[in-house]
């Protein structure tokens, strides 16, 4: 932990109470129907002097300072409460899901599953309404512990996904043994789909393998119609990315779920499939 990072600790401790931690929700699209089937939760920290910080900027500091449980439970609590508000929205064809990233450090907390179970009960969430994403890297670090915990979480009614998939090849073979529902394809591969032969081959084989194991595939960070069209050709199930919608405030996300459609940016030129949509999203 560098000198600068230590300076963040006191403010980080206060962040869960002073309103500076914010959650944004990015719509997840069903590629066959174009409908919004869920959201992925993204954590941001509005630091008074440094501006908006990303998880990669402050989670390592939180981990080193022992603050992961504090931040992690704040996120899970907020997300469970958010999903509970979705019950008041018009009924949907597909059950809606909110996906939350969890760190390996949090997964390893004693009693993690019991606490998650209590959270689901307190907010009266349906099975599968809350999903947890674990990175492929986390899985690789302690495969046995992680697999056992995932098994318990699944019994408790949590949907599970492997995040950033593709970056750590080794687990391609073990994918079938994991108690997960979905695979989230790392956006570095999505970027090359239909244009880079290696990426395209990897994506095609991940989709084939996942489907053979009854898992569905979510492509992360889709930015162009060309990528989206190729993913549809390859049989990819779901996607999110700036092409469909940037991250939204929870209020706007609720409106999108209620309408069942995303908010394609008005700047997208439908006659230019290679055009990328980069960035965007509400000012924090
Ligand atoms: O892998 P992970 O789930 O952590 O990735 C989510 C991150 O990717 C978020 O920080 C989100 O803002 C970002 N993101 C979402 N859609 C896009 C996109 O279309 N392009 C790029 N470059 N980043 C995206
Ligand atoms: Mn994720």
PDB file of C-alpha atoms in Angstrom, residues 9 21 56-57 69 115 125 229 239 261 267:
ATOM      1  CA  UNK A   9      -8.345   5.115   4.697  1.00  0.00           C
ATOM      2  CA  UNK A  21     -20.183   5.635  -1.951  1.00  0.00           C
ATOM      3  CA  UNK A  56      -9.759  -0.733  -8.804  1.00  0.00           C
ATOM      4  CA  UNK A  57      -8.600   2.587  -7.284  1.00  0.00           C
ATOM      5  CA  UNK A  69     -16.270  -6.514   5.145  1.00  0.00           C
ATOM      6  CA  UNK A 115     -25.336 -13.648   6.521  1.00  0.00           C
ATOM      7  CA  UNK A 125     -36.077 -11.807  -2.222  1.00  0.00           C
ATOM      8  CA  UNK A 229     -24.293  -9.111 -34.236  1.00  0.00           C
ATOM      9  CA  UNK A 239     -24.808  -8.777 -23.039  1.00  0.00           C
ATOM     10  CA  UNK A 261     -35.950  -1.842 -22.814  1.00  0.00           C
ATOM     11  CA  UNK A 267     -25.581   8.995 -31.243  1.00  0.00           C
TER      12      UNK A 267
END
